[in-house]
């Protein structure tokens, strides 16, 4: 686990290639943000957890402290994103290594980790939830700022994604009820 500003140019190049290979099979548009040496899609992460093996990057997750607004109530969270596991390692339980972030989240003093995933990943994240690490919520819309302001589109988009909540400093019962989450910026 390291700070974003500790990465060298070679790290960004390797991460960009990892994300193109990881996200590309889900659609060319998903790999596009990682062209060249860009190792982030929307907001830049504050911290990254990167797992390596003899073949290079095995897995990655980024986090960024930010405020979100749930039906008008502001809440500090650590947004989790840029999650990926190299395709040859999928299904081997590597995602349970996600637990290495818990001490970092506690150190940051956030009440919750928060992220969103495509509905196609529901079974995958639900497996992580079986151990009590996280809770998956559906039926919540999430509004985010677009990565680029375009003259022919509104500056925000609304997704019907699955919301992933990791209780860190407070119990899951303290997560505010609501049907709309506003990110303060672009998706991580």
Short mmCIF file of N, CA and C in Angstrom, two decimals:
data_model
loop_
_atom_site.label_atom_id
_atom_site.label_comp_id
_atom_site.label_asym_id
_atom_site.label_seq_id
_atom_site.Cartn_x
_atom_site.Cartn_y
_atom_site.Cartn_z
N UNK A 1 0.86 -1.17 0.00
CA UNK A 1 0.00 0.00 0.00
C UNK A 1 0.90 1.22 0.00
N UNK A 2 0.63 2.15 -0.92
CA UNK A 2 1.47 3.34 -0.99
C UNK A 2 0.70 4.56 -1.44
N UNK A 3 1.29 5.70 -1.18
CA UNK A 3 0.72 6.97 -1.61
C UNK A 3 0.83 7.09 -3.12
N UNK A 4 -0.10 7.80 -3.69
CA UNK A 4 -0.11 8.04 -5.14
C UNK A 4 1.18 8.72 -5.59
N UNK A 5 1.67 9.69 -4.81
CA UNK A 5 2.84 10.44 -5.25
C UNK A 5 4.15 9.67 -5.08
N UNK A 6 4.08 8.43 -4.57
CA UNK A 6 5.27 7.59 -4.46
C UNK A 6 5.50 6.77 -5.73
N UNK A 7 4.54 6.78 -6.65
CA UNK A 7 4.68 6.01 -7.88
C UNK A 7 5.63 6.70 -8.86
N UNK A 8 6.44 5.89 -9.51
CA UNK A 8 7.34 6.39 -10.55
C UNK A 8 6.61 6.32 -11.90
N UNK A 9 7.16 6.96 -12.92
CA UNK A 9 6.57 6.90 -14.25
C UNK A 9 6.42 5.45 -14.72
N UNK A 10 7.41 4.62 -14.46
CA UNK A 10 7.33 3.21 -14.87
C UNK A 10 6.16 2.49 -14.19
N UNK A 11 5.84 2.88 -12.95
CA UNK A 11 4.68 2.29 -12.25
C UNK A 11 3.39 2.67 -12.97
N UNK A 12 3.27 3.95 -13.36
CA UNK A 12 2.06 4.40 -14.07
C UNK A 12 1.92 3.69 -15.41
N UNK A 13 3.03 3.51 -16.12
CA UNK A 13 2.99 2.82 -17.41
C UNK A 13 2.52 1.38 -17.21
N UNK A 14 3.07 0.69 -16.21
CA UNK A 14 2.68 -0.71 -15.96
C UNK A 14 1.23 -0.80 -15.51
N UNK A 15 0.80 0.12 -14.66
CA UNK A 15 -0.60 0.12 -14.22
C UNK A 15 -1.56 0.41 -15.37
N UNK A 16 -1.22 1.35 -16.24
CA UNK A 16 -2.08 1.67 -17.38
C UNK A 16 -2.27 0.43 -18.25
N UNK A 17 -1.19 -0.29 -18.50
CA UNK A 17 -1.27 -1.53 -19.30
C UNK A 17 -2.14 -2.57 -18.58
N UNK A 18 -1.96 -2.69 -17.27
CA UNK A 18 -2.78 -3.62 -16.46
C UNK A 18 -4.26 -3.30 -16.61
N UNK A 19 -4.62 -2.02 -16.49
CA UNK A 19 -6.03 -1.63 -16.60
C UNK A 19 -6.57 -1.83 -18.01
N UNK A 20 -5.78 -1.54 -19.02
CA UNK A 20 -6.24 -1.79 -20.40
C UNK A 20 -6.54 -3.27 -20.59
N UNK A 21 -5.67 -4.14 -20.08
CA UNK A 21 -5.90 -5.59 -20.22
C UNK A 21 -7.04 -6.08 -19.34
N UNK A 22 -7.19 -5.48 -18.19
CA UNK A 22 -8.24 -5.90 -17.26
C UNK A 22 -9.62 -5.42 -17.70
N UNK A 23 -9.72 -4.14 -18.07
CA UNK A 23 -11.01 -3.55 -18.41
C UNK A 23 -11.37 -3.68 -19.88
N UNK A 24 -10.38 -3.84 -20.76
CA UNK A 24 -10.62 -3.92 -22.19
C UNK A 24 -11.61 -5.00 -22.60
N UNK A 25 -11.52 -6.22 -22.04
CA UNK A 25 -12.48 -7.26 -22.43
C UNK A 25 -13.93 -6.94 -22.09
N UNK A 26 -14.16 -5.95 -21.21
CA UNK A 26 -15.54 -5.56 -20.88
C UNK A 26 -16.05 -4.48 -21.83
N UNK A 27 -15.20 -4.05 -22.76
CA UNK A 27 -15.57 -3.05 -23.75
C UNK A 27 -14.43 -2.07 -23.99
N UNK A 28 -14.21 -1.74 -25.24
CA UNK A 28 -13.10 -0.85 -25.60
C UNK A 28 -13.21 0.49 -24.87
N UNK A 29 -14.44 0.96 -24.66
CA UNK A 29 -14.64 2.24 -23.97
C UNK A 29 -14.07 2.18 -22.55
N UNK A 30 -14.15 1.02 -21.90
CA UNK A 30 -13.66 0.88 -20.53
C UNK A 30 -12.13 0.94 -20.45
N UNK A 31 -11.45 0.58 -21.51
CA UNK A 31 -9.99 0.63 -21.53
C UNK A 31 -9.46 1.99 -21.98
N UNK A 32 -10.30 2.76 -22.66
CA UNK A 32 -9.87 4.03 -23.25
C UNK A 32 -9.25 5.02 -22.26
N UNK A 33 -9.78 5.16 -21.04
CA UNK A 33 -9.17 6.13 -20.12
C UNK A 33 -7.71 5.84 -19.77
N UNK A 34 -7.25 4.64 -20.05
CA UNK A 34 -5.91 4.23 -19.63
C UNK A 34 -4.91 4.24 -20.79
N UNK A 35 -5.20 5.03 -21.81
CA UNK A 35 -4.29 5.12 -22.95
C UNK A 35 -2.98 5.74 -22.51
N UNK A 36 -1.91 5.36 -23.16
CA UNK A 36 -0.59 5.89 -22.82
C UNK A 36 -0.16 5.42 -21.44
N UNK A 37 0.19 6.37 -20.58
CA UNK A 37 0.66 6.02 -19.24
C UNK A 37 -0.31 6.48 -18.16
N UNK A 38 -1.55 6.75 -18.54
CA UNK A 38 -2.54 7.23 -17.56
C UNK A 38 -3.04 6.05 -16.74
N UNK A 39 -2.79 6.08 -15.44
CA UNK A 39 -3.13 4.95 -14.57
C UNK A 39 -4.35 5.24 -13.70
N UNK A 40 -5.19 6.16 -14.11
CA UNK A 40 -6.43 6.46 -13.41
C UNK A 40 -7.45 6.85 -14.46
N UNK A 41 -8.73 6.70 -14.11
CA UNK A 41 -9.78 7.01 -15.08
C UNK A 41 -10.45 8.33 -14.76
N UNK A 42 -10.88 8.52 -13.53
CA UNK A 42 -11.55 9.76 -13.14
C UNK A 42 -10.68 10.52 -12.17
N UNK A 43 -11.05 10.49 -10.91
CA UNK A 43 -10.25 11.15 -9.88
C UNK A 43 -9.01 10.30 -9.60
N UNK A 44 -7.91 10.95 -9.30
CA UNK A 44 -6.68 10.21 -8.97
C UNK A 44 -6.80 9.68 -7.56
N UNK A 45 -6.38 8.44 -7.34
CA UNK A 45 -6.46 7.89 -5.98
C UNK A 45 -5.46 8.56 -5.05
N UNK A 46 -5.75 8.49 -3.78
CA UNK A 46 -4.85 9.00 -2.75
C UNK A 46 -3.85 7.91 -2.35
N UNK A 47 -4.35 6.71 -2.22
CA UNK A 47 -3.55 5.53 -1.91
C UNK A 47 -3.84 4.45 -2.93
N UNK A 48 -2.90 3.56 -3.12
CA UNK A 48 -3.10 2.39 -3.98
C UNK A 48 -2.58 1.16 -3.26
N UNK A 49 -3.31 0.06 -3.39
CA UNK A 49 -2.80 -1.24 -2.96
C UNK A 49 -2.56 -2.03 -4.24
N UNK A 50 -1.32 -2.43 -4.45
CA UNK A 50 -0.93 -3.13 -5.67
C UNK A 50 -0.29 -4.44 -5.27
N UNK A 51 -0.83 -5.54 -5.79
CA UNK A 51 -0.26 -6.86 -5.54
C UNK A 51 0.54 -7.28 -6.77
N UNK A 52 1.74 -7.79 -6.54
CA UNK A 52 2.62 -8.23 -7.62
C UNK A 52 2.92 -9.71 -7.47
N UNK A 53 3.19 -10.35 -8.58
CA UNK A 53 3.76 -11.69 -8.59
C UNK A 53 4.83 -11.73 -9.67
N UNK A 54 5.33 -12.89 -9.98
CA UNK A 54 6.42 -13.00 -10.95
C UNK A 54 6.02 -12.53 -12.35
N UNK A 55 4.71 -12.41 -12.63
CA UNK A 55 4.25 -11.95 -13.95
C UNK A 55 3.94 -10.46 -13.98
N UNK A 56 4.15 -9.76 -12.87
CA UNK A 56 3.85 -8.33 -12.82
C UNK A 56 2.71 -8.02 -11.86
N UNK A 57 1.89 -7.05 -12.24
CA UNK A 57 0.78 -6.65 -11.38
C UNK A 57 -0.27 -7.75 -11.39
N UNK A 58 -0.65 -8.20 -10.20
CA UNK A 58 -1.65 -9.25 -10.05
C UNK A 58 -3.03 -8.66 -9.72
N UNK A 59 -3.05 -7.59 -8.92
CA UNK A 59 -4.31 -6.98 -8.50
C UNK A 59 -4.06 -5.54 -8.08
N UNK A 60 -5.12 -4.74 -8.07
CA UNK A 60 -5.01 -3.33 -7.72
C UNK A 60 -6.33 -2.84 -7.17
N UNK A 61 -6.25 -1.94 -6.21
CA UNK A 61 -7.41 -1.15 -5.77
C UNK A 61 -6.88 0.19 -5.29
N UNK A 62 -7.63 1.25 -5.60
CA UNK A 62 -7.26 2.59 -5.18
C UNK A 62 -8.27 3.12 -4.20
N UNK A 63 -7.87 4.13 -3.43
CA UNK A 63 -8.83 4.77 -2.52
C UNK A 63 -8.56 6.26 -2.45
N UNK A 64 -9.63 6.99 -2.16
CA UNK A 64 -9.60 8.44 -2.13
C UNK A 64 -10.61 8.91 -1.07
N UNK A 65 -10.14 9.70 -0.10
CA UNK A 65 -11.08 10.28 0.86
C UNK A 65 -11.85 11.40 0.17
N UNK A 66 -13.15 11.39 0.39
CA UNK A 66 -14.00 12.44 -0.18
C UNK A 66 -15.33 12.46 0.55
N UNK A 67 -16.06 13.53 0.34
CA UNK A 67 -17.42 13.59 0.86
C UNK A 67 -18.38 13.16 -0.23
N UNK A 68 -19.37 12.41 0.17
CA UNK A 68 -20.50 12.10 -0.68
C UNK A 68 -21.73 12.67 0.01
N UNK A 69 -22.79 12.82 -0.73
CA UNK A 69 -24.04 13.33 -0.16
C UNK A 69 -25.11 12.29 -0.43
N UNK A 70 -25.76 11.85 0.62
CA UNK A 70 -26.84 10.87 0.50
C UNK A 70 -28.13 11.55 0.90
N UNK A 71 -28.99 11.75 -0.09
CA UNK A 71 -30.26 12.45 0.11
C UNK A 71 -30.09 13.69 0.99
N UNK A 72 -29.06 14.50 0.70
CA UNK A 72 -28.85 15.78 1.38
C UNK A 72 -27.92 15.74 2.58
N UNK A 73 -27.54 14.56 3.06
CA UNK A 73 -26.65 14.46 4.21
C UNK A 73 -25.22 14.17 3.74
N UNK A 74 -24.27 15.02 4.17
CA UNK A 74 -22.86 14.83 3.80
C UNK A 74 -22.23 13.73 4.65
N UNK A 75 -21.37 12.94 4.01
CA UNK A 75 -20.72 11.82 4.70
C UNK A 75 -19.31 11.65 4.16
N UNK A 76 -18.32 11.66 5.07
CA UNK A 76 -16.95 11.39 4.68
C UNK A 76 -16.79 9.89 4.47
N UNK A 77 -16.17 9.51 3.35
CA UNK A 77 -15.92 8.10 3.04
C UNK A 77 -14.53 7.98 2.42
N UNK A 78 -14.05 6.78 2.33
CA UNK A 78 -12.90 6.46 1.49
C UNK A 78 -13.49 5.76 0.28
N UNK A 79 -13.48 6.46 -0.87
CA UNK A 79 -14.02 5.82 -2.06
C UNK A 79 -13.01 4.79 -2.56
N UNK A 80 -13.50 3.62 -2.87
CA UNK A 80 -12.68 2.52 -3.38
C UNK A 80 -12.97 2.36 -4.86
N UNK A 81 -11.95 2.23 -5.65
CA UNK A 81 -12.15 2.10 -7.08
C UNK A 81 -10.90 1.60 -7.76
N UNK A 82 -10.94 1.58 -9.07
CA UNK A 82 -9.83 1.06 -9.88
C UNK A 82 -9.48 -0.35 -9.43
N UNK A 83 -10.53 -1.13 -9.19
CA UNK A 83 -10.36 -2.49 -8.72
C UNK A 83 -10.14 -3.42 -9.91
N UNK A 84 -9.15 -4.26 -9.80
CA UNK A 84 -8.92 -5.23 -10.86
C UNK A 84 -8.04 -6.37 -10.41
N UNK A 85 -8.30 -7.52 -10.98
CA UNK A 85 -7.49 -8.72 -10.77
C UNK A 85 -7.11 -9.23 -12.16
N UNK A 86 -5.84 -9.56 -12.32
CA UNK A 86 -5.39 -10.08 -13.61
C UNK A 86 -6.22 -11.31 -13.96
N UNK A 87 -6.62 -11.41 -15.21
CA UNK A 87 -7.58 -12.44 -15.66
C UNK A 87 -7.14 -13.86 -15.33
N UNK A 88 -5.84 -14.16 -15.41
CA UNK A 88 -5.39 -15.52 -15.11
C UNK A 88 -5.47 -15.86 -13.63
N UNK A 89 -5.77 -14.88 -12.79
CA UNK A 89 -5.87 -15.11 -11.34
C UNK A 89 -7.31 -15.03 -10.83
N UNK A 90 -8.25 -14.74 -11.70
CA UNK A 90 -9.64 -14.64 -11.28
C UNK A 90 -10.13 -15.99 -10.74
N UNK A 91 -10.91 -15.93 -9.69
CA UNK A 91 -11.49 -17.14 -9.11
C UNK A 91 -10.58 -17.88 -8.15
N UNK A 92 -9.40 -17.33 -7.87
CA UNK A 92 -8.46 -18.00 -6.97
C UNK A 92 -8.49 -17.44 -5.55
N UNK A 93 -9.43 -16.56 -5.27
CA UNK A 93 -9.55 -16.02 -3.92
C UNK A 93 -8.68 -14.81 -3.64
N UNK A 94 -8.06 -14.27 -4.66
CA UNK A 94 -7.18 -13.12 -4.49
C UNK A 94 -7.95 -11.91 -3.96
N UNK A 95 -9.22 -11.83 -4.26
CA UNK A 95 -9.99 -10.67 -3.82
C UNK A 95 -10.07 -10.59 -2.30
N UNK A 96 -9.87 -11.71 -1.61
CA UNK A 96 -9.89 -11.65 -0.15
C UNK A 96 -8.71 -10.86 0.38
N UNK A 97 -7.68 -10.66 -0.45
CA UNK A 97 -6.53 -9.84 -0.04
C UNK A 97 -6.93 -8.38 0.12
N UNK A 98 -8.14 -8.05 -0.31
CA UNK A 98 -8.71 -6.71 -0.13
C UNK A 98 -8.62 -6.30 1.34
N UNK A 99 -8.57 -7.27 2.23
CA UNK A 99 -8.52 -6.98 3.66
C UNK A 99 -7.27 -6.19 4.06
N UNK A 100 -6.23 -6.17 3.22
CA UNK A 100 -5.03 -5.41 3.56
C UNK A 100 -5.33 -3.92 3.64
N UNK A 101 -6.43 -3.47 3.05
CA UNK A 101 -6.79 -2.06 3.10
C UNK A 101 -7.43 -1.66 4.42
N UNK A 102 -7.96 -2.60 5.17
CA UNK A 102 -8.68 -2.24 6.40
C UNK A 102 -7.83 -1.43 7.37
N UNK A 103 -6.57 -1.79 7.64
CA UNK A 103 -5.77 -0.94 8.53
C UNK A 103 -5.56 0.47 7.98
N UNK A 104 -5.42 0.59 6.67
CA UNK A 104 -5.25 1.91 6.05
C UNK A 104 -6.54 2.71 6.22
N UNK A 105 -7.68 2.10 5.98
CA UNK A 105 -8.96 2.79 6.14
C UNK A 105 -9.15 3.24 7.58
N UNK A 106 -8.77 2.40 8.53
CA UNK A 106 -8.89 2.78 9.95
C UNK A 106 -7.96 3.95 10.27
N UNK A 107 -6.75 3.90 9.74
CA UNK A 107 -5.77 4.96 9.96
C UNK A 107 -6.26 6.30 9.41
N UNK A 108 -7.00 6.26 8.32
CA UNK A 108 -7.52 7.49 7.71
C UNK A 108 -8.70 8.07 8.50
N UNK A 109 -9.25 7.30 9.42
CA UNK A 109 -10.32 7.80 10.26
C UNK A 109 -11.66 7.97 9.57
N UNK A 110 -11.90 7.22 8.51
CA UNK A 110 -13.18 7.32 7.81
C UNK A 110 -14.19 6.36 8.44
N UNK A 111 -15.46 6.74 8.45
CA UNK A 111 -16.46 5.83 8.99
C UNK A 111 -16.78 4.66 8.06
N UNK A 112 -16.65 4.90 6.74
CA UNK A 112 -17.02 3.87 5.77
C UNK A 112 -16.10 3.92 4.55
N UNK A 113 -15.90 2.76 3.96
CA UNK A 113 -15.39 2.68 2.60
C UNK A 113 -16.61 2.62 1.70
N UNK A 114 -16.50 3.15 0.50
CA UNK A 114 -17.64 3.24 -0.42
C UNK A 114 -17.13 3.01 -1.83
N UNK A 115 -17.89 2.30 -2.60
CA UNK A 115 -17.56 2.12 -4.00
C UNK A 115 -18.79 1.70 -4.78
N UNK A 116 -18.65 1.66 -6.08
CA UNK A 116 -19.74 1.19 -6.93
C UNK A 116 -19.17 0.16 -7.90
N UNK A 117 -20.00 -0.79 -8.26
CA UNK A 117 -19.62 -1.80 -9.25
C UNK A 117 -20.79 -2.04 -10.19
N UNK A 118 -20.45 -2.53 -11.38
CA UNK A 118 -21.49 -2.88 -12.36
C UNK A 118 -22.33 -4.04 -11.81
N UNK A 119 -23.61 -4.07 -12.12
CA UNK A 119 -24.45 -5.19 -11.68
C UNK A 119 -23.89 -6.56 -12.10
N UNK A 120 -23.13 -6.63 -13.19
CA UNK A 120 -22.55 -7.90 -13.63
C UNK A 120 -21.57 -8.47 -12.60
N UNK A 121 -21.07 -7.63 -11.70
CA UNK A 121 -20.11 -8.08 -10.68
C UNK A 121 -20.78 -8.42 -9.35
N UNK A 122 -22.10 -8.49 -9.34
CA UNK A 122 -22.83 -8.72 -8.09
C UNK A 122 -22.37 -9.99 -7.38
N UNK A 123 -22.27 -11.09 -8.08
CA UNK A 123 -21.87 -12.35 -7.44
C UNK A 123 -20.46 -12.25 -6.87
N UNK A 124 -19.58 -11.59 -7.60
CA UNK A 124 -18.19 -11.46 -7.16
C UNK A 124 -18.11 -10.68 -5.84
N UNK A 125 -18.74 -9.50 -5.77
CA UNK A 125 -18.65 -8.71 -4.55
C UNK A 125 -19.48 -9.30 -3.43
N UNK A 126 -20.55 -10.01 -3.77
CA UNK A 126 -21.36 -10.67 -2.74
C UNK A 126 -20.54 -11.71 -1.99
N UNK A 127 -19.62 -12.39 -2.68
CA UNK A 127 -18.75 -13.36 -2.00
C UNK A 127 -17.90 -12.68 -0.94
N UNK A 128 -17.40 -11.48 -1.23
CA UNK A 128 -16.64 -10.74 -0.24
C UNK A 128 -17.50 -10.37 0.96
N UNK A 129 -18.77 -10.12 0.72
CA UNK A 129 -19.68 -9.73 1.78
C UNK A 129 -20.03 -10.84 2.73
N UNK A 130 -19.84 -12.09 2.31
CA UNK A 130 -20.18 -13.22 3.19
C UNK A 130 -19.40 -13.21 4.49
N UNK A 131 -18.19 -12.72 4.47
CA UNK A 131 -17.36 -12.68 5.68
C UNK A 131 -17.60 -11.44 6.52
N UNK A 132 -18.56 -10.62 6.15
CA UNK A 132 -18.88 -9.42 6.90
C UNK A 132 -17.99 -8.24 6.56
N UNK A 133 -17.14 -8.38 5.57
CA UNK A 133 -16.23 -7.30 5.19
C UNK A 133 -16.97 -6.12 4.59
N UNK A 134 -18.01 -6.40 3.82
CA UNK A 134 -18.73 -5.32 3.15
C UNK A 134 -20.18 -5.70 2.96
N UNK A 135 -20.96 -4.69 2.60
CA UNK A 135 -22.38 -4.87 2.32
C UNK A 135 -22.64 -4.31 0.92
N UNK A 136 -23.40 -5.05 0.13
CA UNK A 136 -23.77 -4.62 -1.21
C UNK A 136 -25.20 -4.12 -1.18
N UNK A 137 -25.41 -2.89 -1.67
CA UNK A 137 -26.74 -2.29 -1.68
C UNK A 137 -27.16 -2.02 -3.12
N UNK A 138 -28.41 -2.29 -3.43
CA UNK A 138 -28.93 -2.03 -4.76
C UNK A 138 -30.07 -1.03 -4.66
N UNK A 139 -30.52 -0.55 -5.82
CA UNK A 139 -31.64 0.40 -5.83
C UNK A 139 -31.24 1.82 -5.46
N UNK A 140 -29.94 2.11 -5.50
CA UNK A 140 -29.45 3.45 -5.19
C UNK A 140 -28.83 4.03 -6.45
N UNK A 141 -29.21 5.24 -6.79
CA UNK A 141 -28.63 5.89 -7.96
C UNK A 141 -27.45 6.74 -7.51
N UNK A 142 -26.42 6.83 -8.35
CA UNK A 142 -25.20 7.56 -7.99
C UNK A 142 -24.90 8.58 -9.09
N UNK A 143 -24.83 9.86 -8.67
CA UNK A 143 -24.52 10.94 -9.61
C UNK A 143 -23.05 11.31 -9.47
N UNK A 144 -22.35 11.40 -10.59
CA UNK A 144 -20.93 11.73 -10.63
C UNK A 144 -20.68 12.80 -11.68
N UNK A 145 -19.62 13.57 -11.47
CA UNK A 145 -19.16 14.52 -12.48
C UNK A 145 -18.49 13.73 -13.59
N UNK A 146 -18.72 14.12 -14.85
CA UNK A 146 -18.03 13.48 -15.96
C UNK A 146 -16.54 13.78 -15.88
N UNK A 147 -15.72 12.90 -16.44
CA UNK A 147 -14.27 13.09 -16.42
C UNK A 147 -13.86 14.33 -17.20
N UNK A 148 -14.62 14.65 -18.25
CA UNK A 148 -14.34 15.81 -19.08
C UNK A 148 -15.64 16.57 -19.30
N UNK A 149 -15.58 17.90 -19.21
CA UNK A 149 -16.76 18.71 -19.51
C UNK A 149 -16.90 18.79 -21.02
N UNK A 150 -18.07 18.39 -21.51
CA UNK A 150 -18.34 18.39 -22.94
C UNK A 150 -19.47 19.37 -23.23
N UNK A 151 -19.37 20.08 -24.33
CA UNK A 151 -20.37 21.10 -24.65
C UNK A 151 -21.72 20.51 -25.01
N UNK A 152 -21.76 19.26 -25.46
CA UNK A 152 -23.02 18.67 -25.90
C UNK A 152 -23.63 17.70 -24.88
N UNK A 153 -23.10 17.67 -23.66
CA UNK A 153 -23.62 16.76 -22.63
C UNK A 153 -23.71 17.48 -21.29
N UNK A 154 -24.59 17.01 -20.42
CA UNK A 154 -24.62 17.58 -19.07
C UNK A 154 -23.30 17.26 -18.35
N UNK A 155 -22.92 18.04 -17.33
CA UNK A 155 -21.66 17.82 -16.65
C UNK A 155 -21.64 16.61 -15.70
N UNK A 156 -22.81 16.01 -15.49
CA UNK A 156 -22.88 14.85 -14.59
C UNK A 156 -23.58 13.69 -15.28
N UNK A 157 -23.40 12.52 -14.71
CA UNK A 157 -24.13 11.34 -15.17
C UNK A 157 -24.69 10.64 -13.95
N UNK A 158 -25.74 9.86 -14.15
CA UNK A 158 -26.36 9.10 -13.07
C UNK A 158 -26.31 7.63 -13.44
N UNK A 159 -25.78 6.83 -12.51
CA UNK A 159 -25.66 5.39 -12.71
C UNK A 159 -26.56 4.64 -11.74
N UNK A 160 -27.06 3.51 -12.20
CA UNK A 160 -27.79 2.58 -11.35
C UNK A 160 -26.86 1.42 -11.04
N UNK A 161 -25.79 1.72 -10.33
CA UNK A 161 -24.78 0.71 -10.01
C UNK A 161 -25.08 0.08 -8.65
N UNK A 162 -24.39 -0.99 -8.35
CA UNK A 162 -24.45 -1.55 -7.01
C UNK A 162 -23.52 -0.73 -6.12
N UNK A 163 -23.97 -0.40 -4.93
CA UNK A 163 -23.17 0.36 -3.98
C UNK A 163 -22.56 -0.62 -2.99
N UNK A 164 -21.25 -0.49 -2.82
CA UNK A 164 -20.51 -1.34 -1.89
C UNK A 164 -20.12 -0.47 -0.70
N UNK A 165 -20.47 -0.93 0.51
CA UNK A 165 -20.16 -0.19 1.74
C UNK A 165 -19.32 -1.08 2.65
N UNK A 166 -18.20 -0.52 3.12
CA UNK A 166 -17.32 -1.23 4.04
C UNK A 166 -17.38 -0.49 5.38
N UNK A 167 -17.98 -1.10 6.40
CA UNK A 167 -17.98 -0.44 7.71
C UNK A 167 -16.56 -0.38 8.26
N UNK A 168 -16.11 0.80 8.62
CA UNK A 168 -14.73 0.97 9.12
C UNK A 168 -14.77 1.49 10.54
N UNK A 169 -15.19 2.76 10.70
CA UNK A 169 -15.23 3.38 12.03
C UNK A 169 -16.60 3.39 12.66
N UNK A 170 -17.60 3.00 11.89
CA UNK A 170 -18.98 2.97 12.39
C UNK A 170 -19.67 1.71 11.89
N UNK A 171 -20.70 1.25 12.57
CA UNK A 171 -21.42 0.05 12.12
C UNK A 171 -22.26 0.35 10.88
N UNK A 172 -22.56 -0.69 10.12
CA UNK A 172 -23.34 -0.53 8.89
C UNK A 172 -24.71 0.08 9.18
N UNK A 173 -25.23 -0.10 10.38
CA UNK A 173 -26.53 0.48 10.74
C UNK A 173 -26.49 2.01 10.73
N UNK A 174 -25.28 2.61 10.78
CA UNK A 174 -25.15 4.07 10.73
C UNK A 174 -25.10 4.61 9.30
N UNK A 175 -25.05 3.74 8.29
CA UNK A 175 -25.04 4.20 6.90
C UNK A 175 -26.38 4.87 6.62
N UNK A 176 -26.40 6.11 6.13
CA UNK A 176 -27.68 6.80 5.91
C UNK A 176 -28.53 6.12 4.83
N UNK A 177 -29.81 6.08 5.10
CA UNK A 177 -30.75 5.57 4.10
C UNK A 177 -30.89 6.64 3.02
N UNK A 178 -31.12 6.21 1.82
CA UNK A 178 -31.33 7.17 0.74
C UNK A 178 -31.30 6.48 -0.60
N UNK A 179 -31.91 7.12 -1.59
CA UNK A 179 -31.99 6.55 -2.92
C UNK A 179 -31.07 7.24 -3.93
N UNK A 180 -30.37 8.31 -3.50
CA UNK A 180 -29.47 9.04 -4.40
C UNK A 180 -28.20 9.41 -3.65
N UNK A 181 -27.06 9.06 -4.24
CA UNK A 181 -25.76 9.46 -3.72
C UNK A 181 -25.12 10.40 -4.72
N UNK A 182 -24.65 11.54 -4.24
CA UNK A 182 -23.90 12.49 -5.06
C UNK A 182 -22.43 12.36 -4.67
N UNK A 183 -21.60 12.00 -5.67
CA UNK A 183 -20.15 12.05 -5.46
C UNK A 183 -19.74 13.52 -5.57
N UNK A 184 -18.77 13.91 -4.83
CA UNK A 184 -18.24 15.25 -4.99
C UNK A 184 -17.10 15.18 -5.99
N UNK A 185 -17.44 14.97 -7.24
CA UNK A 185 -16.44 14.85 -8.30
C UNK A 185 -16.66 13.62 -9.15
N UNK A 186 -15.59 13.26 -9.87
CA UNK A 186 -15.66 12.11 -10.77
C UNK A 186 -15.46 10.81 -10.00
N UNK A 187 -15.96 9.74 -10.61
CA UNK A 187 -15.78 8.40 -10.04
C UNK A 187 -14.30 8.08 -9.99
N UNK A 188 -13.88 7.40 -8.93
CA UNK A 188 -12.50 6.95 -8.83
C UNK A 188 -12.33 5.83 -9.80
#
